[in-house]
Each structure stands twice: as structure tokens, then as C-alpha cells.
XYZ file of N, CA, C and O in Angstrom:
792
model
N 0.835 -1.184 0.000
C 0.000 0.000 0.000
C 0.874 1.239 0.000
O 2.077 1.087 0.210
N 0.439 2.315 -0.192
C 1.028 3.963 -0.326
C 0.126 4.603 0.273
O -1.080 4.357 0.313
N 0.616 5.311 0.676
C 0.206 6.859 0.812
C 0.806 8.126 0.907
O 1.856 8.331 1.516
N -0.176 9.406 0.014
C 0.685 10.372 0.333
C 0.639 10.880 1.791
O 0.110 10.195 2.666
N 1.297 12.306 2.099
C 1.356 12.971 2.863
C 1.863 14.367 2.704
O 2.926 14.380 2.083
N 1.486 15.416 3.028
C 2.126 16.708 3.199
C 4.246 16.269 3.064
O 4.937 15.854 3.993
N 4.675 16.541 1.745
C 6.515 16.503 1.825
C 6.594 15.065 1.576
O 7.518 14.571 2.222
N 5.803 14.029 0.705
C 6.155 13.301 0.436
C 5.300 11.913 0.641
O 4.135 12.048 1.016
N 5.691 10.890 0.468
C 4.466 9.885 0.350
C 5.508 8.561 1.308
O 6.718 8.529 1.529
N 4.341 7.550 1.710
C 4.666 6.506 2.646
C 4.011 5.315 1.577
O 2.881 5.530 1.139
N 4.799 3.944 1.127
C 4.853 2.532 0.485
C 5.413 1.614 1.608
O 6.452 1.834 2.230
N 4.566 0.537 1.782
C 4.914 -0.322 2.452
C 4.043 -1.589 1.864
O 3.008 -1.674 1.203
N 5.151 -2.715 2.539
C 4.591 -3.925 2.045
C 4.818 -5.147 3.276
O 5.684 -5.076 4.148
N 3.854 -6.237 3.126
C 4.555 -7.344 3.909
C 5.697 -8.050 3.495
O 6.365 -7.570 2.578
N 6.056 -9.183 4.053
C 7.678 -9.834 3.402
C 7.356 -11.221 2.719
O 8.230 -12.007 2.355
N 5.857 -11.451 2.574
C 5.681 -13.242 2.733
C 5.310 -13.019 0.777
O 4.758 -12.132 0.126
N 5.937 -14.294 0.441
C 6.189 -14.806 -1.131
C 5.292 -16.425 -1.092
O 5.510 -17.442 -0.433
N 4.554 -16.192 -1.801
C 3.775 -17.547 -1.594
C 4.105 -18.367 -2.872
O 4.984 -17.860 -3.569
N 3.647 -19.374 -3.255
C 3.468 -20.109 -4.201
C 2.317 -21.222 -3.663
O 2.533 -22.146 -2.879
N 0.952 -20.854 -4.344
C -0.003 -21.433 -3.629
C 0.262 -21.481 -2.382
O 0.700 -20.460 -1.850
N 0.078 -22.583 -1.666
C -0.168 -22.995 0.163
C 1.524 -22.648 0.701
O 1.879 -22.535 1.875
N 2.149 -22.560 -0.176
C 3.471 -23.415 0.137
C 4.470 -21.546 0.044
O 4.687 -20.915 -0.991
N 4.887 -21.111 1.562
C 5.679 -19.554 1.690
C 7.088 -20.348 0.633
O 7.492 -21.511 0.636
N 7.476 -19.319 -0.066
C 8.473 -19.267 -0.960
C 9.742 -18.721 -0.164
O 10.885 -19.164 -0.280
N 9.304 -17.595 0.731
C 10.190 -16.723 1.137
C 9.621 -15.562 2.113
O 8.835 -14.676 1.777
N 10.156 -15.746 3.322
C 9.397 -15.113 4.405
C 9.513 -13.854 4.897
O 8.805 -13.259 5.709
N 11.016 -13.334 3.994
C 11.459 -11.775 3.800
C 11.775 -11.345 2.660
O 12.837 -10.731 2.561
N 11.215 -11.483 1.872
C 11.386 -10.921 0.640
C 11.002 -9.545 0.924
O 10.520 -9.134 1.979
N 11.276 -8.852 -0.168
C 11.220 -7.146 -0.464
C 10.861 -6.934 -1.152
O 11.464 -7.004 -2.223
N 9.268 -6.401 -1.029
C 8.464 -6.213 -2.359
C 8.292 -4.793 -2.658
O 7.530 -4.289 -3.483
N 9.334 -4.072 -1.652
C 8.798 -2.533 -2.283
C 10.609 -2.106 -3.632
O 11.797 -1.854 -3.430
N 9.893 -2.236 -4.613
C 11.118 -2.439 -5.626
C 11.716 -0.660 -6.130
O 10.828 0.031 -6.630
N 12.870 -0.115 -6.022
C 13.024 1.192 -6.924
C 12.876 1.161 -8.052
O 13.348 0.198 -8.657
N 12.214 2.123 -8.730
C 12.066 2.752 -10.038
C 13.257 3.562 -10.620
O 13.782 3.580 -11.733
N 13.471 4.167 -9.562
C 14.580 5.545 -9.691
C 14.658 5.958 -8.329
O 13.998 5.429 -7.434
N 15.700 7.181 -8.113
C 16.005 7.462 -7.171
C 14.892 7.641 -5.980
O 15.190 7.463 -4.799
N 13.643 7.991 -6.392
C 12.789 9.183 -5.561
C 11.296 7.960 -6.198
O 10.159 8.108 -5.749
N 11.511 7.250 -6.872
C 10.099 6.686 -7.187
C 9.999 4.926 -7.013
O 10.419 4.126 -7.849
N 9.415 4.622 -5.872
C 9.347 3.435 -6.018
C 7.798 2.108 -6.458
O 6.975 2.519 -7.275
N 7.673 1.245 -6.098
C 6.051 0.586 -6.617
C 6.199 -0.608 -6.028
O 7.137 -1.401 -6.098
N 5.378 -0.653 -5.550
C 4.404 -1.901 -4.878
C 4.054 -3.415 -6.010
O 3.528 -3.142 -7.089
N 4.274 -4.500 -5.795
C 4.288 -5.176 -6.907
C 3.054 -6.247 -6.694
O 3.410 -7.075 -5.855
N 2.053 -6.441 -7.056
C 1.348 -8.123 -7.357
C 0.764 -8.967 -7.853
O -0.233 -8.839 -7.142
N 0.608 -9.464 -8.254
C 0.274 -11.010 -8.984
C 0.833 -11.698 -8.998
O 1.109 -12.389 -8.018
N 1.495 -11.908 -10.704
C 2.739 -12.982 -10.677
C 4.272 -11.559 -10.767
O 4.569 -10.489 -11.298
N 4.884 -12.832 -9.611
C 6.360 -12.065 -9.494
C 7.113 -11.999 -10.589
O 7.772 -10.970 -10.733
N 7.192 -12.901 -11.463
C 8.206 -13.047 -12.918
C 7.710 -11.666 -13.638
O 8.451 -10.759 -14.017
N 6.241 -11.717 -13.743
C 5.530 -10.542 -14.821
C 5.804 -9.131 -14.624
O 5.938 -8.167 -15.378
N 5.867 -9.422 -12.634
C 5.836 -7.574 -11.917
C 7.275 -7.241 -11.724
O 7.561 -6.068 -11.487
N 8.281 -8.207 -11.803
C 9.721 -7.889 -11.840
C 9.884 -7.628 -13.314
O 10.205 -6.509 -13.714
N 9.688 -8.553 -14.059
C 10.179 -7.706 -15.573
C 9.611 -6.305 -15.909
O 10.273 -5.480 -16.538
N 8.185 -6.043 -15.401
C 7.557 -4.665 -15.606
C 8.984 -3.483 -15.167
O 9.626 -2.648 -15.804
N 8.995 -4.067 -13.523
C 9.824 -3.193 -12.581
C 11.176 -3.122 -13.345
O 11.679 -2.035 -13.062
N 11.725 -3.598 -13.924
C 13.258 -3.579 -13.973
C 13.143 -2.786 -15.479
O 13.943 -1.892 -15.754
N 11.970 -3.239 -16.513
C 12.083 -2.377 -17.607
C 11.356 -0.885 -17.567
O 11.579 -0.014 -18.407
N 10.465 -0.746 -16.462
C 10.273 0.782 -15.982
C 11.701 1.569 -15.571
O 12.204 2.577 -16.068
N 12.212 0.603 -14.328
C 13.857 1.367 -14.285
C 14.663 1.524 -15.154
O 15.189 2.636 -15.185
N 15.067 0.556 -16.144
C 15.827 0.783 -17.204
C 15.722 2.318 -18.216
O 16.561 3.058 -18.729
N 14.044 2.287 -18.147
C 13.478 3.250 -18.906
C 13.644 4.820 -18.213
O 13.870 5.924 -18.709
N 13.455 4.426 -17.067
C 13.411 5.929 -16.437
C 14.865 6.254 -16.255
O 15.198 7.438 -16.208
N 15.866 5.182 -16.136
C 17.078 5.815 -16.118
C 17.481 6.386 -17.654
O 17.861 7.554 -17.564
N 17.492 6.118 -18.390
C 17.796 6.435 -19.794
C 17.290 7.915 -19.808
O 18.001 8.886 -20.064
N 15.534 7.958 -19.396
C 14.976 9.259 -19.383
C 15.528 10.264 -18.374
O 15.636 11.312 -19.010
N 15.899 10.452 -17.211
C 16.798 11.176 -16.550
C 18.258 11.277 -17.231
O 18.967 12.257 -17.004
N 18.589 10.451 -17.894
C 19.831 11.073 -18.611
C 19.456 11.975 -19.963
O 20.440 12.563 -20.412
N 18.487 12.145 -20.533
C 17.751 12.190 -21.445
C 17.395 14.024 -20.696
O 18.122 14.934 -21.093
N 16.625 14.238 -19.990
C 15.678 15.410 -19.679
C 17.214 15.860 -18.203
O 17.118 16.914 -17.575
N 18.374 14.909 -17.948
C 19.214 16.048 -17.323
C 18.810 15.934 -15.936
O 19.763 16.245 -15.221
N 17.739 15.600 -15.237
C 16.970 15.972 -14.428
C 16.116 14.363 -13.730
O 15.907 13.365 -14.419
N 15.795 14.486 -12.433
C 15.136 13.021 -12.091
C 13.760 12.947 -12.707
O 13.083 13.889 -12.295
N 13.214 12.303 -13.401
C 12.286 11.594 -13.755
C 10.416 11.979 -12.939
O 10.303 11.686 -11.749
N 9.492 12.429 -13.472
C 8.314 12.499 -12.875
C 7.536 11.232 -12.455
O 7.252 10.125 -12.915
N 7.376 11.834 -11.550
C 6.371 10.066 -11.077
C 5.400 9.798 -11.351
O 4.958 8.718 -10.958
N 4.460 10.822 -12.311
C 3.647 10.359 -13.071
C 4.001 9.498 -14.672
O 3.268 8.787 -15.359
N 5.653 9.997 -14.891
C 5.961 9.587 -15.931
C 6.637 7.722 -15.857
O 7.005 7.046 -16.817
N 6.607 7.386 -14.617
C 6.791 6.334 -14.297
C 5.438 4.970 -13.961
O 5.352 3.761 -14.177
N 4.725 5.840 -13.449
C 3.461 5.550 -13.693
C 2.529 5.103 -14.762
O 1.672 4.220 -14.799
N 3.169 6.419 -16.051
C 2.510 6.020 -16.972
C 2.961 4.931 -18.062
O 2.144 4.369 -18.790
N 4.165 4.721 -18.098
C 4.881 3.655 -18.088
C 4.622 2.369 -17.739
O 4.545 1.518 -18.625
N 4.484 2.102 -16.669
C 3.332 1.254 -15.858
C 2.448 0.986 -16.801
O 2.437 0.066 -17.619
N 1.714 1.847 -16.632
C 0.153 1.353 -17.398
C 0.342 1.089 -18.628
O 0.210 -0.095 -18.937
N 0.691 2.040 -19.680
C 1.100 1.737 -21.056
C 1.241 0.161 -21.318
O 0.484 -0.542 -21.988
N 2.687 -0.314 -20.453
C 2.978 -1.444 -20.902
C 1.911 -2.335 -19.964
O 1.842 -3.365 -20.634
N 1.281 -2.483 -19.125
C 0.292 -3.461 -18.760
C -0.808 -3.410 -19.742
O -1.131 -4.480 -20.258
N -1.559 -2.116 -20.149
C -2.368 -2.468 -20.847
C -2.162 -2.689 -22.236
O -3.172 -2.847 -22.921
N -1.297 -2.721 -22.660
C -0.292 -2.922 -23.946
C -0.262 -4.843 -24.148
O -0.470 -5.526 -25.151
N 0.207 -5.376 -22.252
C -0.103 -6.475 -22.817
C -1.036 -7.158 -21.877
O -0.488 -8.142 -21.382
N -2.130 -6.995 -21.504
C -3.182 -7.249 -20.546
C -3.356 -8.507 -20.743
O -3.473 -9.175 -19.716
N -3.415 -9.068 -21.759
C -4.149 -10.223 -22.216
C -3.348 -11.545 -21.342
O -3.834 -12.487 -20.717
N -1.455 -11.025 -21.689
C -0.537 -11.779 -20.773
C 0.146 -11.961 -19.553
O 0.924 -12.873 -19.273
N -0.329 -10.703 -18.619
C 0.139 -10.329 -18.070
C -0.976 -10.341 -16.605
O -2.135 -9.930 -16.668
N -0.355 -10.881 -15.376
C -1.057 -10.887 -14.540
C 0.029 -9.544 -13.053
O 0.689 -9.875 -12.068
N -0.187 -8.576 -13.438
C 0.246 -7.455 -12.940
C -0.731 -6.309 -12.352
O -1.540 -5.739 -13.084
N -0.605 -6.029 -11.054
C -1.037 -4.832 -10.372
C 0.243 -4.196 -9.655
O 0.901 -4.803 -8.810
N 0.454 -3.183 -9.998
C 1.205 -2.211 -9.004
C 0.463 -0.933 -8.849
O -0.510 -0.395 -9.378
N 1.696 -0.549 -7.494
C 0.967 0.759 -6.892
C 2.595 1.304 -6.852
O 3.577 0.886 -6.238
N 2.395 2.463 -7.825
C 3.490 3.557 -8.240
C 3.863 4.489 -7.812
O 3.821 5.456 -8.571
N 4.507 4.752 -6.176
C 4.992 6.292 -5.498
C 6.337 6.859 -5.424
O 7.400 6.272 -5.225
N 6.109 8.102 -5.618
C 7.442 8.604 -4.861
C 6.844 10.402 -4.847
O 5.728 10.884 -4.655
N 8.057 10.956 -5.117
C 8.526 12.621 -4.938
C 9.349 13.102 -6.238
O 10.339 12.556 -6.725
N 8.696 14.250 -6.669
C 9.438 14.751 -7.389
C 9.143 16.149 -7.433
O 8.126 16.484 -6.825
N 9.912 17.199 -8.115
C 10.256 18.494 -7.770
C 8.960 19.497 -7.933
O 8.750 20.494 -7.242
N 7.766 18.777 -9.495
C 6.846 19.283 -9.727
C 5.625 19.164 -9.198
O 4.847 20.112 -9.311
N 5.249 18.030 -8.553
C 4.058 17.764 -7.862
C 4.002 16.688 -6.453
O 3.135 15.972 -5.952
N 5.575 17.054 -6.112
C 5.598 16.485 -4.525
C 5.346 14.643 -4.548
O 5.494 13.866 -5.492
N 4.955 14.393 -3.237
C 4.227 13.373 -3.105
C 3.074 13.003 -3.857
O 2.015 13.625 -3.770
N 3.297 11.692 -4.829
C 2.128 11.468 -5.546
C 2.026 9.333 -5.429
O 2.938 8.509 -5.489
N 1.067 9.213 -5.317
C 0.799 7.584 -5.558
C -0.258 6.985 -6.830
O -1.422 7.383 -6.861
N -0.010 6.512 -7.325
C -0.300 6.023 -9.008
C -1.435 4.577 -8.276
O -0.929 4.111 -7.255
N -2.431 4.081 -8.572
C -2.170 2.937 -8.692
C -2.529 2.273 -9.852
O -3.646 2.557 -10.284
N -1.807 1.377 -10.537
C -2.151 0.658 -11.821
C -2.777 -0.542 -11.668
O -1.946 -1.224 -11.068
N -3.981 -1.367 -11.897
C -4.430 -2.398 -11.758
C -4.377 -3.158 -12.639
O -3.804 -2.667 -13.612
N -4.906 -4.754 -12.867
C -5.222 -5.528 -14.016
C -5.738 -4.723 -14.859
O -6.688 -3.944 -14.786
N -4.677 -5.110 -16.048
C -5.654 -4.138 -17.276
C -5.117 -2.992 -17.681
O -5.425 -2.531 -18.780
N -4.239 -2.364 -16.857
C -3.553 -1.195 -17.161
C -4.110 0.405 -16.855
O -3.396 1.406 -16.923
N -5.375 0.387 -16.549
C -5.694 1.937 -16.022
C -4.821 2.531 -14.660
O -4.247 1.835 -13.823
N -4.909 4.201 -14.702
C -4.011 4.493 -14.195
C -4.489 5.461 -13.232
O -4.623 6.598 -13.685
N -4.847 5.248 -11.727
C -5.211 6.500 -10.832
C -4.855 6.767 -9.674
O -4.731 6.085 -8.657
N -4.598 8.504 -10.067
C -3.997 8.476 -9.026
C -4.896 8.798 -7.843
O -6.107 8.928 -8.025
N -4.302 8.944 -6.529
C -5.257 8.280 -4.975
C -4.614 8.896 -4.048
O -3.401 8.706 -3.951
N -5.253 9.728 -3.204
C -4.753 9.801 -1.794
C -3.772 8.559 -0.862
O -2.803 8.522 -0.102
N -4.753 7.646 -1.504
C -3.636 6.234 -0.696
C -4.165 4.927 -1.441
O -5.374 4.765 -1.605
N -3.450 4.222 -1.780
C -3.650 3.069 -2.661
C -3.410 1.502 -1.655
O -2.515 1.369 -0.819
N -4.252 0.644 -1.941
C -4.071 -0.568 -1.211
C -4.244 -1.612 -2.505
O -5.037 -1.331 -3.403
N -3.461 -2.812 -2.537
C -3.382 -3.911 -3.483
C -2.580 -5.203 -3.359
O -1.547 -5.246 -2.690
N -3.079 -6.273 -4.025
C -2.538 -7.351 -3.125
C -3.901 -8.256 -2.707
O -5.056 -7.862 -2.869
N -3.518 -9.518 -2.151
C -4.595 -10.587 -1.627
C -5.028 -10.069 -0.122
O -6.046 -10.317 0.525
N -3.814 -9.210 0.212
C -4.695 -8.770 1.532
C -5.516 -7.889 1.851
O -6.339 -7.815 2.764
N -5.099 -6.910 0.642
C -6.220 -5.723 0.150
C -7.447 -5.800 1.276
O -7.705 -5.278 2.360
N -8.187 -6.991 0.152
C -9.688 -6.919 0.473
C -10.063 -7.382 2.113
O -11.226 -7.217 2.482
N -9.208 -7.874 2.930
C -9.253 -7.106 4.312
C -9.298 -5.948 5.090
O -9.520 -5.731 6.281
N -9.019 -5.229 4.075
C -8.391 -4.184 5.021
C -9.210 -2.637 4.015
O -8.720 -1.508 4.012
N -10.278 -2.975 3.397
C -10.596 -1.583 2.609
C -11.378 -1.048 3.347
O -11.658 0.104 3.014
N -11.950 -1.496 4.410
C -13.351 -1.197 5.501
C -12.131 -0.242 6.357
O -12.005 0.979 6.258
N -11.285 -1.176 7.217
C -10.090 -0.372 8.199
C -9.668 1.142 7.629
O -9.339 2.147 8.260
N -9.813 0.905 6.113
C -8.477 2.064 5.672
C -9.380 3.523 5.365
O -9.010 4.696 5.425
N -10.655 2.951 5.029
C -11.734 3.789 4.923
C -12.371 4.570 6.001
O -12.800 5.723 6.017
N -12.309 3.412 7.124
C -12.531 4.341 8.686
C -11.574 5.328 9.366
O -11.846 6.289 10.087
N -9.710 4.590 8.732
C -9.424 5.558 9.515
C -8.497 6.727 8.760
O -7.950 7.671 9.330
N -8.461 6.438 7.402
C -7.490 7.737 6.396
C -8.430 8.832 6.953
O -9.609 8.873 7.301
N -7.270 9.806 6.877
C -8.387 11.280 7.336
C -7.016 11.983 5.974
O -5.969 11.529 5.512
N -7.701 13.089 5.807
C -7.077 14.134 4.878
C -6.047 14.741 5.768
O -6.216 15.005 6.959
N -4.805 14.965 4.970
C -3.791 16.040 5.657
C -3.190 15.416 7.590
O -3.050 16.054 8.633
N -2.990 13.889 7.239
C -2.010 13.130 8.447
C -0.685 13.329 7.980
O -0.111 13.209 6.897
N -0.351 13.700 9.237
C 1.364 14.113 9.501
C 1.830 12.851 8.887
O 1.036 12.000 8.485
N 3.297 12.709 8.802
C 4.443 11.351 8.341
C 3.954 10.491 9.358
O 3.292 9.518 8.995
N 4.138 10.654 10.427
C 4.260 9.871 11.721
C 2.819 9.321 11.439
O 2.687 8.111 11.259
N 1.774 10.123 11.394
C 0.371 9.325 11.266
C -0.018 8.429 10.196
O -0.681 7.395 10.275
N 0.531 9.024 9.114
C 0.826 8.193 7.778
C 1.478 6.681 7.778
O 1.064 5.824 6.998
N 2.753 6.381 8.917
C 3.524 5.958 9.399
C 2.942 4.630 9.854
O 3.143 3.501 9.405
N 2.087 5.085 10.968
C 1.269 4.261 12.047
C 0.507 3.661 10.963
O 0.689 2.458 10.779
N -0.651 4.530 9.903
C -1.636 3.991 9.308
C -1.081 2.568 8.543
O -1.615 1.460 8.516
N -0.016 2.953 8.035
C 0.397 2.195 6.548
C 0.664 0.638 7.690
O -0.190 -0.225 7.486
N 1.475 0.360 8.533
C 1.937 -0.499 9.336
C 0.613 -1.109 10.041
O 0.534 -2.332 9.922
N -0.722 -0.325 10.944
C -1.651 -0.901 11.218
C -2.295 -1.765 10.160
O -2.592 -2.938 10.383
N -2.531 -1.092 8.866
C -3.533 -1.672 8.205
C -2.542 -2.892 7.709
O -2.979 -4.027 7.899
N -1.157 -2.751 7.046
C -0.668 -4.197 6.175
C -0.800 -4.964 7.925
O -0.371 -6.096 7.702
N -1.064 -4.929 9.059
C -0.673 -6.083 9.983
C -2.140 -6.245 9.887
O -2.406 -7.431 9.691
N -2.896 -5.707 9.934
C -4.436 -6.391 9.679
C -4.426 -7.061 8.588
O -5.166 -8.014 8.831
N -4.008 -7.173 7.421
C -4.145 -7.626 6.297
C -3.600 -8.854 6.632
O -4.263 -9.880 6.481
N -2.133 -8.879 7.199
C -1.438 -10.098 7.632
C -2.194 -10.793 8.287
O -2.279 -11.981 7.974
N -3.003 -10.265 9.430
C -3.515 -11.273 10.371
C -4.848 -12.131 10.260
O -5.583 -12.699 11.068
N -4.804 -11.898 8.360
C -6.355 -12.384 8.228
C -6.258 -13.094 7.042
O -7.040 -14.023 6.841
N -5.074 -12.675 5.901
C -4.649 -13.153 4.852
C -3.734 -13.898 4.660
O -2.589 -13.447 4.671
N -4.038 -15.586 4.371
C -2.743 -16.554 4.839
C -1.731 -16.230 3.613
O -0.601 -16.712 3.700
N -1.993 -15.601 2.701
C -0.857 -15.351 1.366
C -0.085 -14.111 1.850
O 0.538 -13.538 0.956
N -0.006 -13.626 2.974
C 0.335 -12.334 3.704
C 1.117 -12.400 4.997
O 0.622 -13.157 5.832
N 1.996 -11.905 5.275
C 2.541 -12.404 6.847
C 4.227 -12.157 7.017
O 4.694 -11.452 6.122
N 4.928 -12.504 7.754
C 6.713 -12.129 7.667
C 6.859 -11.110 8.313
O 7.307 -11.279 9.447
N 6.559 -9.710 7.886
C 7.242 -8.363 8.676
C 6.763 -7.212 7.744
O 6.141 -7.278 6.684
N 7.185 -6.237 8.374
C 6.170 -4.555 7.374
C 7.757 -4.412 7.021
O 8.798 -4.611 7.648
N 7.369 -3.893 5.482
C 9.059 -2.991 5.171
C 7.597 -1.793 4.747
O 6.406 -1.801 4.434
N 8.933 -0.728 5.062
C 8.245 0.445 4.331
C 9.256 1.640 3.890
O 10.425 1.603 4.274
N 8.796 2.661 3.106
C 10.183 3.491 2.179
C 9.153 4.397 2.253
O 8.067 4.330 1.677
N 9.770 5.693 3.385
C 9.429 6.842 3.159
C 10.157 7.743 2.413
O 11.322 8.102 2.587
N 9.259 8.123 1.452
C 10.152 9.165 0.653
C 9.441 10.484 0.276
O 8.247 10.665 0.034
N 10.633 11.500 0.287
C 10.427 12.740 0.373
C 11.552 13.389 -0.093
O 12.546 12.702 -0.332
N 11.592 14.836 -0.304
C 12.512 15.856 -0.837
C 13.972 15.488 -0.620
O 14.747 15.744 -1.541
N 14.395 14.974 0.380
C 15.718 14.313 1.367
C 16.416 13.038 1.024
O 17.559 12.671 1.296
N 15.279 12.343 0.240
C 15.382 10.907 -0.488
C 14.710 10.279 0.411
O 13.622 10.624 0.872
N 15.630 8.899 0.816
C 14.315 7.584 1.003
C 14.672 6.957 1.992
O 15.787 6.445 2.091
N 13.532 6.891 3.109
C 14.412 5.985 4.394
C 13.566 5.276 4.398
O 12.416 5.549 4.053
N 14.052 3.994 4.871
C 13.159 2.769 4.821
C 13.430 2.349 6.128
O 14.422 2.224 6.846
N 11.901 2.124 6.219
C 11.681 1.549 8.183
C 11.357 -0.450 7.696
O 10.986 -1.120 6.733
N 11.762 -0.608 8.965
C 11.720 -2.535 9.106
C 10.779 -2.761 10.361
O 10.981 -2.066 11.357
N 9.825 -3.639 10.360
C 9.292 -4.180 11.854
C 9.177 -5.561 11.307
O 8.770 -6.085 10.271
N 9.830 -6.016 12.706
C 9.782 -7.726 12.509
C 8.740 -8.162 12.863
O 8.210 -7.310 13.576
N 7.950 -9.277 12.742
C 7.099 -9.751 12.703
C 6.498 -10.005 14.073
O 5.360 -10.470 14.012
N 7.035 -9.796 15.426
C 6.721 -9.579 16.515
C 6.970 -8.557 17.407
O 7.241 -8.521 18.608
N 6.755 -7.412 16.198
C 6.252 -6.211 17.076
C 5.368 -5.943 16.087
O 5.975 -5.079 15.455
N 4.641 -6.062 15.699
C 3.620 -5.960 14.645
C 2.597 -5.061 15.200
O 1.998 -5.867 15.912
N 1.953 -3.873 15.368
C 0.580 -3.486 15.759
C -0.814 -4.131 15.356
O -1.365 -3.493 14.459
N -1.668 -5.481 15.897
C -2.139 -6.130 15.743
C -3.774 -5.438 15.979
O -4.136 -4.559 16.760
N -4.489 -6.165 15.050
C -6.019 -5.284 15.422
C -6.688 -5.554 16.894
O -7.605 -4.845 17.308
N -6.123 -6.688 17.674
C -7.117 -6.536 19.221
C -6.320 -5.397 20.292
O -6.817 -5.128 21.386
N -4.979 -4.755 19.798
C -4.385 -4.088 20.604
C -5.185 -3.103 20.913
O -4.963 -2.705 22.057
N -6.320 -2.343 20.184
C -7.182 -1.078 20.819
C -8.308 -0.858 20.331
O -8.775 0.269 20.165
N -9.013 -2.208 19.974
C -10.328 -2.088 19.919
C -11.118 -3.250 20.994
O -12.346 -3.282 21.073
């Protein structure tokens, strides 16, 4: 999931890699760079959303050498979509496209099956998604600080975890903003769990 915020936007993901019933990999790193300042959320099939990811980077690096300058994150985005809906028919790909850039700050893309492209206050995607659209709906409010942004993104993927067996491992997340990109880690037992305060 993403979200923006006032100076920049918050992406985070869980660590668990499935293959049907059977975890592949219990820390993997699904929040992948684009470019310096733009990163994306990856899911379906991993082969399909890594080749997307690595030929979006390829592309956007060429284009920053190209325009002199880092790359727009809508222009990475649209990239995204182009080539998903370009090949929809083969392709089992959803990402969610964020970062920072000089012209329109914090922005989050999300691209779904199919290739359309919108952008969102905060984007959720993935098998755990559909846990967690009721949670994210009650508690996004307009104009949350980093820190609240912070809390949100980490509450909701541990709800998602705690309900979605294709979901689970640990929160990574990559805040990024004007400064570049710091990425926070919680291991899987400090997790903020949904009976902690309701």
C-alpha cells in the first residue's frame, strides 16, 4: 500500500512470497526502486511484476539522462500502465506507483489488471487488500502528519497479515520525500495487531 502525505508519500509492504499454500520466502522485499525518488508496490505474478519493474527502471534511467533531471512520477506511472495495458491479455500485474518529485511532490499512481491508471490519496493492493478496505476507509483522514501516515500504513498491512494466509513475515516500508528515502523494518513480533485497541 502507499500513501501520500504533506513533503512526500509513505509505500509499504509485507515480506511473505507464496506459491499457492506453500511460503516461498518469508522476507522478501516487495517494495522495488524505479529511480532514485520513485518506487512501486508489486502483485500477482512475481516473474511478470519484476520484468515490468526492472524495464520501468531501465526506462526511467535512460529518461533522466535524457531530460538532465530526475524523472516524474507520473511519468513512471505512466509507463506502468502503457505497458500493462499494452499487454493485458498476458500479463497478470497490479502495481501501486509512489514517490517525490520536484513538480508535484508526493504522488501515488495505482495501476491495476488491465492497465488503467489513478492516481489516490492512498492506494491498497494485493490478496490482503480486500481485508483491510473497511479499516483504511474508517481511519485515512485528509492532511495526516508522516508519523500518522507511518502508524496507518503499518496498522492496516498487519491487519491484512492477520487475516490473509498469502500475507505475513514483517512490514518494510520506504518513506520518501525531498531528502530521499528511508526505509523503516518491523519484525514480525512487534507488529501493531487489530485486538491491541479495539
Amino acid at each position: 500500500m502507499a500513501i501520500e502525505f504533506k513533503g512526500g508519500v509513505i509505500i509499504g509492504a509485507d515480506t511473505r512470497t507464496s506459491t499457492g499454500s506453500y511460503v516461498a520466502n518469508r522476507v522478501s522485499d516487495k517494495l522495488t526502486p524505479v529511480h532514485d525518488k520513485i518506487y512501486c508496490c508489486r502483485s500477482g505474478s512475481a516473474a511478470d511484476t519484476q520484468a515490468l519493474a526492472d524495464m520501468v527502471a531501465y526506462y526511467m534511467n535512460w529518461h533522466s539522462i535524457e531530460v538532465d533531471k530526475d524523472p516524474l512520477v507520473k511519468t513512471a506511472a505512466n509507463m506502468f500502465a502503457s505497458m500493462t495495458y499494452k499487454n493485458k491479455d498476458r500479463l497478470l500485474a497490479s502495481i501501486i506507483c509512489a514517490g517525490w518529485d520536484e513538480e508535484e511532490g508526493g504522488q501515488v499512481y495505482a495501476i491495476p489488471l488491465g492497465g488503467s491508471k489513478v492516481r489516490q490519496s492512498y492506494a491498497v493492493g494485493g490478496s490482503g487488500s480486500t481485508y483491510i478496505f473497511g479499516y483504511c476507509d474508517a481511519h485515512f483522514k485528509k492532511g495526516m502528519s508522516k508519523e500518522e501516515c507511518q502508524k496507518f500504513v503499518a496498522k492496516a498491512i498487519s491487519h491484512a497479515m492477520s487475516r490473509d494466509g498469502s500475507s505475513g513475515g514483517c512490514v518494510r516500508m520506504a518513506i520518501i520525500t525531498k531528502a530521499g528515502v528511508e526505509r523503516v523494518f518491523i519484525p514480525g513480533d512487534k507488529l501493531p495487531f487489530m485486538n491491541d485497541d479495539l
